[in-house]
Amino acid sequence: MLTIVASAIVISLSSLVGIFALSLRERTLHGILFVLVAFSAGTILGTAYLDLLPESMKLIDTSSVFAHVTVGFVLFFFLERFIYWYHGHGHEADLSSEVGDRATSRSFAYLNLVGDGIHNFVDGMVLAASYLTGFSIGLAATVAIIFHELPQEMGDYGILVYMGFERGKALLLNFAAAFTVVLGGILGVIFIEAVEALSGLLIAYSAGGFIYLAASELIPELHKERDFRRSVVQFLVFLLGICLIWTLGAIFPD
């Protein structure tokens, strides 16, 4: 139990390394936000198609995977509308004019945190199952999860700032979402017999949710860029995010 919890804490803390680096200079951070959004779109889409979807097909009946992915897509659409109705209008006045057009509500930011929290929670349960199988397998899983999480967490932090959150609050919210890996690890030990089936369902739902986030929110933001050179940079960074997830999956397939 202690080894699993310690590894989960390391994973949650390691996701903040890049974020601290980005927080050093506010001017620099705002200057590269358009790149971070493209990078996040690539990593989220890559994670859904190249990581979560294949993993869910290993854990649950293949014939039902896409149905669960569709449920996740629809569920995230409903959640976004609900969060918009509940939070959107109340926060619009708090946003600065600089980001007002890009963040008329913070519904997407909250929804992205939900998706990230679910993803990390599942990672924690997978971590628990790996350690209970063997220490070396658990250690390998820890390294794999860290390298899978780093690029996505950097992009998630960029989204929060892009949507109007102050850097300190964005850092705290992103860490809270990352810390769910610890809860997943603890519950994974307690309910180890149900971990495999539950993980498959949650992974499929997360895949659908991430596809929705990338397709409905992030990629449309990229279409708003009118400068040709910046658009080319965004597209290349978007591809970089996808390729990075694919590369990490090839290096750490389990």
mmCIF file of C-alpha atoms in Angstrom:
data_model
loop_
_atom_site.group_PDB
_atom_site.id
_atom_site.type_symbol
_atom_site.label_atom_id
_atom_site.label_comp_id
_atom_site.label_asym_id
_atom_site.label_seq_id
_atom_site.Cartn_x
_atom_site.Cartn_y
_atom_site.Cartn_z
ATOM 1 C CA MET A 1 0.000 0.000 0.000
ATOM 2 C CA LEU A 2 2.748 2.491 0.978
ATOM 3 C CA THR A 3 4.714 1.811 -2.210
ATOM 4 C CA ILE A 4 1.636 2.371 -4.351
ATOM 5 C CA VAL A 5 0.696 5.595 -2.561
ATOM 6 C CA ALA A 6 4.294 6.893 -2.738
ATOM 7 C CA SER A 7 4.495 6.179 -6.467
ATOM 8 C CA ALA A 8 1.117 7.844 -7.027
ATOM 9 C CA ILE A 9 2.263 10.971 -5.162
ATOM 10 C CA VAL A 10 5.439 11.114 -7.264
ATOM 11 C CA ILE A 11 3.319 10.884 -10.401
ATOM 12 C CA SER A 12 1.052 13.744 -9.295
ATOM 13 C CA LEU A 13 4.014 15.922 -8.312
ATOM 14 C CA SER A 14 5.979 15.196 -11.477
ATOM 15 C CA SER A 15 3.097 16.556 -13.552
ATOM 16 C CA LEU A 16 3.812 20.015 -12.080
ATOM 17 C CA VAL A 17 7.476 20.248 -13.125
ATOM 18 C CA GLY A 18 6.751 21.720 -16.533
ATOM 19 C CA ILE A 19 4.009 23.923 -15.103
ATOM 20 C CA PHE A 20 6.395 25.561 -12.627
ATOM 21 C CA ALA A 21 8.755 26.308 -15.505
ATOM 22 C CA LEU A 22 5.926 27.921 -17.455
ATOM 23 C CA SER A 23 4.929 30.002 -14.440
ATOM 24 C CA LEU A 24 8.239 31.840 -14.174
ATOM 25 C CA ARG A 25 7.404 34.646 -16.577
ATOM 26 C CA GLU A 26 3.852 35.750 -17.207
ATOM 27 C CA ARG A 27 4.710 37.656 -20.382
ATOM 28 C CA THR A 28 6.473 34.636 -21.808
ATOM 29 C CA LEU A 29 3.581 32.386 -20.828
ATOM 30 C CA HIS A 30 0.968 34.537 -22.553
ATOM 31 C CA GLY A 31 3.208 34.744 -25.596
ATOM 32 C CA ILE A 32 3.110 30.979 -26.070
ATOM 33 C CA LEU A 33 -0.480 30.279 -25.054
ATOM 34 C CA PHE A 34 -1.495 29.809 -28.676
ATOM 35 C CA VAL A 35 1.169 27.099 -28.924
ATOM 36 C CA LEU A 36 0.068 25.423 -25.693
ATOM 37 C CA VAL A 37 -3.530 25.192 -26.892
ATOM 38 C CA ALA A 38 -2.352 23.477 -30.088
ATOM 39 C CA PHE A 39 -0.080 21.186 -28.085
ATOM 40 C CA SER A 40 -2.895 20.295 -25.698
ATOM 41 C CA ALA A 41 -5.257 19.567 -28.604
ATOM 42 C CA GLY A 42 -2.704 17.169 -30.029
ATOM 43 C CA THR A 43 -1.937 15.412 -26.754
ATOM 44 C CA ILE A 44 -5.604 15.090 -25.742
ATOM 45 C CA LEU A 45 -6.627 13.751 -29.155
ATOM 46 C CA GLY A 46 -3.582 11.487 -29.251
ATOM 47 C CA THR A 47 -4.291 10.213 -25.745
ATOM 48 C CA ALA A 48 -7.886 9.399 -26.693
ATOM 49 C CA TYR A 49 -7.134 7.555 -29.933
ATOM 50 C CA LEU A 50 -3.669 6.135 -29.333
ATOM 51 C CA ASP A 51 -3.761 5.401 -25.597
ATOM 52 C CA LEU A 52 -7.203 5.269 -23.988
ATOM 53 C CA LEU A 53 -9.146 3.666 -26.820
ATOM 54 C CA PRO A 54 -6.694 0.791 -27.449
ATOM 55 C CA GLU A 55 -6.380 0.219 -23.699
ATOM 56 C CA SER A 56 -10.150 0.020 -23.227
ATOM 57 C CA MET A 57 -10.342 -2.565 -26.015
ATOM 58 C CA LYS A 58 -7.986 -4.756 -24.006
ATOM 59 C CA LEU A 59 -10.032 -4.536 -20.837
ATOM 60 C CA ILE A 60 -13.649 -4.809 -21.972
ATOM 61 C CA ASP A 61 -15.636 -6.477 -24.744
ATOM 62 C CA THR A 62 -14.443 -4.999 -28.046
ATOM 63 C CA SER A 63 -17.965 -4.908 -29.489
ATOM 64 C CA SER A 64 -19.130 -2.543 -26.740
ATOM 65 C CA VAL A 65 -16.115 -0.212 -26.594
ATOM 66 C CA PHE A 66 -17.385 2.309 -29.133
ATOM 67 C CA ALA A 67 -20.785 2.412 -27.470
ATOM 68 C CA HIS A 68 -19.094 3.397 -24.189
ATOM 69 C CA VAL A 69 -16.925 5.938 -26.023
ATOM 70 C CA THR A 70 -20.091 7.447 -27.512
ATOM 71 C CA VAL A 71 -21.685 7.588 -24.062
ATOM 72 C CA GLY A 72 -18.596 9.415 -22.805
ATOM 73 C CA PHE A 73 -18.815 11.890 -25.699
ATOM 74 C CA VAL A 74 -22.509 12.592 -25.031
ATOM 75 C CA LEU A 75 -21.958 12.761 -21.274
ATOM 76 C CA PHE A 76 -19.225 15.381 -21.633
ATOM 77 C CA PHE A 77 -21.442 17.373 -24.010
ATOM 78 C CA PHE A 78 -24.228 17.340 -21.409
ATOM 79 C CA LEU A 79 -21.822 18.239 -18.608
ATOM 80 C CA GLU A 80 -20.451 21.175 -20.574
ATOM 81 C CA ARG A 81 -23.915 22.546 -21.164
ATOM 82 C CA PHE A 82 -24.835 22.061 -17.508
ATOM 83 C CA ILE A 83 -21.658 23.719 -16.259
ATOM 84 C CA TYR A 84 -22.189 26.557 -18.737
ATOM 85 C CA TRP A 85 -25.728 27.148 -17.503
ATOM 86 C CA TYR A 86 -24.632 27.021 -13.883
ATOM 87 C CA HIS A 87 -21.277 28.823 -14.011
ATOM 88 C CA GLY A 88 -20.955 30.562 -17.347
ATOM 89 C CA HIS A 89 -22.883 33.793 -16.969
ATOM 90 C CA GLY A 90 -21.739 34.343 -13.411
ATOM 91 C CA HIS A 91 -18.078 34.331 -14.392
ATOM 92 C CA GLU A 92 -18.230 36.300 -17.616
ATOM 93 C CA ALA A 93 -17.816 39.624 -15.858
ATOM 94 C CA ASP A 94 -14.649 38.398 -14.160
ATOM 95 C CA LEU A 95 -12.786 37.753 -17.409
ATOM 96 C CA SER A 96 -10.462 40.407 -18.770
ATOM 97 C CA SER A 97 -11.090 41.889 -22.224
ATOM 98 C CA GLU A 98 -7.931 40.191 -23.465
ATOM 99 C CA VAL A 99 -9.423 36.736 -23.082
ATOM 100 C CA GLY A 100 -13.112 37.614 -23.167
ATOM 101 C CA ASP A 101 -13.678 36.426 -26.721
ATOM 102 C CA ARG A 102 -11.808 33.185 -26.057
ATOM 103 C CA ALA A 103 -13.352 32.389 -22.700
ATOM 104 C CA THR A 104 -16.970 33.569 -22.535
ATOM 105 C CA SER A 105 -17.402 30.864 -19.944
ATOM 106 C CA ARG A 106 -15.081 28.567 -18.037
ATOM 107 C CA SER A 107 -17.184 25.499 -18.663
ATOM 108 C CA PHE A 108 -14.583 23.912 -20.887
ATOM 109 C CA ALA A 109 -11.829 24.448 -18.328
ATOM 110 C CA TYR A 110 -13.870 22.753 -15.602
ATOM 111 C CA LEU A 111 -14.834 19.950 -17.962
ATOM 112 C CA ASN A 112 -11.229 19.380 -18.952
ATOM 113 C CA LEU A 113 -10.351 19.072 -15.258
ATOM 114 C CA VAL A 114 -13.076 16.439 -14.866
ATOM 115 C CA GLY A 115 -11.675 14.465 -17.774
ATOM 116 C CA ASP A 116 -8.125 14.781 -16.510
ATOM 117 C CA GLY A 117 -9.192 13.738 -13.018
ATOM 118 C CA ILE A 118 -10.934 10.624 -14.347
ATOM 119 C CA HIS A 119 -7.909 9.773 -16.464
ATOM 120 C CA ASN A 120 -5.549 10.129 -13.507
ATOM 121 C CA PHE A 121 -7.905 8.164 -11.259
ATOM 122 C CA VAL A 122 -7.806 5.295 -13.750
ATOM 123 C CA ASP A 123 -4.013 5.575 -13.896
ATOM 124 C CA GLY A 124 -3.960 5.110 -10.132
ATOM 125 C CA MET A 125 -6.012 1.930 -10.330
ATOM 126 C CA VAL A 126 -3.801 0.595 -13.117
ATOM 127 C CA LEU A 127 -0.774 1.440 -10.961
ATOM 128 C CA ALA A 128 -2.222 -0.503 -8.038
ATOM 129 C CA ALA A 129 -2.915 -3.545 -10.193
ATOM 130 C CA SER A 130 0.627 -3.389 -11.599
ATOM 131 C CA TYR A 131 2.309 -3.301 -8.190
ATOM 132 C CA LEU A 132 0.137 -6.124 -6.908
ATOM 133 C CA THR A 133 1.304 -8.160 -9.910
ATOM 134 C CA GLY A 134 4.977 -7.498 -9.161
ATOM 135 C CA PHE A 135 7.291 -4.715 -7.965
ATOM 136 C CA SER A 136 9.208 -4.435 -11.239
ATOM 137 C CA ILE A 137 5.955 -4.228 -13.197
ATOM 138 C CA GLY A 138 4.654 -1.553 -10.843
ATOM 139 C CA LEU A 139 7.869 0.433 -11.169
ATOM 140 C CA ALA A 140 7.717 0.239 -14.954
ATOM 141 C CA ALA A 141 4.083 1.365 -14.850
ATOM 142 C CA THR A 142 5.059 4.342 -12.670
ATOM 143 C CA VAL A 143 7.650 5.511 -15.187
ATOM 144 C CA ALA A 144 5.251 5.001 -18.089
ATOM 145 C CA ILE A 145 2.466 6.984 -16.409
ATOM 146 C CA ILE A 146 4.825 9.853 -15.573
ATOM 147 C CA PHE A 147 5.996 10.186 -19.167
ATOM 148 C CA HIS A 148 2.435 9.939 -20.454
ATOM 149 C CA GLU A 149 1.177 12.602 -18.054
ATOM 150 C CA LEU A 150 3.860 15.299 -18.404
ATOM 151 C CA PRO A 151 2.919 16.653 -21.852
ATOM 152 C CA GLN A 152 -0.809 16.518 -21.161
ATOM 153 C CA GLU A 153 -0.531 18.263 -17.787
ATOM 154 C CA MET A 154 1.520 21.082 -19.338
ATOM 155 C CA GLY A 155 -1.184 21.538 -21.935
ATOM 156 C CA ASP A 156 -3.956 21.404 -19.332
ATOM 157 C CA TYR A 157 -2.289 24.179 -17.343
ATOM 158 C CA GLY A 158 -2.088 26.266 -20.510
ATOM 159 C CA ILE A 159 -5.813 25.754 -21.083
ATOM 160 C CA LEU A 160 -6.686 27.001 -17.597
ATOM 161 C CA VAL A 161 -4.633 30.174 -18.043
ATOM 162 C CA TYR A 162 -6.003 30.605 -21.563
ATOM 163 C CA MET A 163 -9.549 30.439 -20.177
ATOM 164 C CA GLY A 164 -8.894 33.282 -17.753
ATOM 165 C CA PHE A 165 -7.698 31.621 -14.528
ATOM 166 C CA GLU A 166 -4.892 33.248 -12.585
ATOM 167 C CA ARG A 167 -1.681 31.232 -12.627
ATOM 168 C CA GLY A 168 -1.850 30.313 -8.930
ATOM 169 C CA LYS A 169 -5.417 29.032 -9.137
ATOM 170 C CA ALA A 170 -4.668 27.234 -12.395
ATOM 171 C CA LEU A 171 -1.718 25.521 -10.748
ATOM 172 C CA LEU A 172 -3.819 24.459 -7.751
ATOM 173 C CA LEU A 173 -6.718 23.149 -9.839
ATOM 174 C CA ASN A 174 -4.420 21.241 -12.147
ATOM 175 C CA PHE A 175 -2.618 19.672 -9.204
ATOM 176 C CA ALA A 176 -5.964 18.672 -7.663
ATOM 177 C CA ALA A 177 -6.878 16.874 -10.887
ATOM 178 C CA ALA A 178 -3.460 15.205 -10.960
ATOM 179 C CA PHE A 179 -3.768 14.119 -7.323
ATOM 180 C CA THR A 180 -6.709 11.837 -8.131
ATOM 181 C CA VAL A 181 -4.088 9.284 -9.154
ATOM 182 C CA VAL A 182 -3.479 8.783 -5.423
ATOM 183 C CA LEU A 183 -7.179 8.135 -4.767
ATOM 184 C CA GLY A 184 -7.253 5.707 -7.661
ATOM 185 C CA GLY A 185 -4.250 3.861 -6.262
ATOM 186 C CA ILE A 186 -5.783 3.505 -2.812
ATOM 187 C CA LEU A 187 -9.182 2.380 -4.098
ATOM 188 C CA GLY A 188 -7.446 0.091 -6.551
ATOM 189 C CA VAL A 189 -5.883 -1.799 -3.653
ATOM 190 C CA ILE A 190 -9.162 -1.962 -1.730
ATOM 191 C CA PHE A 191 -11.264 -3.098 -4.695
ATOM 192 C CA ILE A 192 -8.591 -4.899 -6.668
ATOM 193 C CA GLU A 193 -10.970 -7.610 -7.940
ATOM 194 C CA ALA A 194 -13.149 -5.027 -9.702
ATOM 195 C CA VAL A 195 -10.295 -2.854 -10.975
ATOM 196 C CA GLU A 196 -9.938 -4.394 -14.412
ATOM 197 C CA ALA A 197 -13.587 -4.129 -15.464
ATOM 198 C CA LEU A 198 -14.079 -0.686 -13.896
ATOM 199 C CA SER A 199 -10.889 0.644 -15.455
ATOM 200 C CA GLY A 200 -12.018 -0.429 -18.911
ATOM 201 C CA LEU A 201 -15.311 1.430 -18.616
ATOM 202 C CA LEU A 202 -13.747 4.587 -17.198
ATOM 203 C CA ILE A 203 -11.055 4.558 -19.873
ATOM 204 C CA ALA A 204 -13.679 4.266 -22.623
ATOM 205 C CA TYR A 205 -15.725 7.118 -21.135
ATOM 206 C CA SER A 206 -12.595 9.249 -20.823
ATOM 207 C CA ALA A 207 -11.698 8.541 -24.459
ATOM 208 C CA GLY A 208 -15.105 9.788 -25.594
ATOM 209 C CA GLY A 209 -14.820 12.826 -23.368
ATOM 210 C CA PHE A 210 -11.362 13.732 -24.608
ATOM 211 C CA ILE A 211 -12.449 13.371 -28.239
ATOM 212 C CA TYR A 212 -15.290 15.772 -27.483
ATOM 213 C CA LEU A 213 -12.971 18.275 -25.794
ATOM 214 C CA ALA A 214 -10.455 18.282 -28.631
ATOM 215 C CA ALA A 215 -13.024 18.394 -31.450
ATOM 216 C CA SER A 216 -15.531 20.847 -29.991
ATOM 217 C CA GLU A 217 -13.336 23.279 -28.064
ATOM 218 C CA LEU A 218 -9.608 23.152 -28.769
ATOM 219 C CA ILE A 219 -9.477 22.638 -32.530
ATOM 220 C CA PRO A 220 -12.087 25.377 -33.144
ATOM 221 C CA GLU A 221 -9.831 27.707 -31.132
ATOM 222 C CA LEU A 222 -7.000 26.936 -33.548
ATOM 223 C CA HIS A 223 -9.237 27.920 -36.476
ATOM 224 C CA LYS A 224 -9.514 31.427 -35.019
ATOM 225 C CA GLU A 225 -5.841 32.151 -35.734
ATOM 226 C CA ARG A 226 -5.616 34.345 -38.855
ATOM 227 C CA ASP A 227 -1.857 34.777 -39.121
ATOM 228 C CA PHE A 228 -0.474 32.223 -41.613
ATOM 229 C CA ARG A 229 2.873 31.692 -39.880
ATOM 230 C CA ARG A 230 1.307 31.259 -36.467
ATOM 231 C CA SER A 231 -1.226 28.856 -37.968
ATOM 232 C CA VAL A 232 1.595 26.772 -39.421
ATOM 233 C CA VAL A 233 3.316 26.736 -36.043
ATOM 234 C CA GLN A 234 0.078 25.679 -34.352
ATOM 235 C CA PHE A 235 -0.453 22.851 -36.829
ATOM 236 C CA LEU A 236 3.096 21.568 -36.384
ATOM 237 C CA VAL A 237 2.781 21.736 -32.602
ATOM 238 C CA PHE A 238 -0.567 19.944 -32.837
ATOM 239 C CA LEU A 239 1.121 17.150 -34.800
ATOM 240 C CA LEU A 240 3.969 17.164 -32.276
ATOM 241 C CA GLY A 241 1.497 16.522 -29.463
ATOM 242 C CA ILE A 242 0.008 13.551 -31.293
ATOM 243 C CA CYS A 243 3.440 12.162 -32.237
ATOM 244 C CA LEU A 244 4.696 12.540 -28.682
ATOM 245 C CA ILE A 245 1.814 10.470 -27.284
ATOM 246 C CA TRP A 246 2.377 7.854 -30.004
ATOM 247 C CA THR A 247 6.108 7.743 -29.266
ATOM 248 C CA LEU A 248 5.587 7.371 -25.536
ATOM 249 C CA GLY A 249 3.058 4.615 -26.176
ATOM 250 C CA ALA A 250 5.581 2.800 -28.352
ATOM 251 C CA ILE A 251 8.336 3.108 -25.733
ATOM 252 C CA PHE A 252 6.067 2.230 -22.806
ATOM 253 C CA PRO A 253 3.381 0.037 -24.374
ATOM 254 C CA ASP A 254 2.028 -1.200 -21.043
#
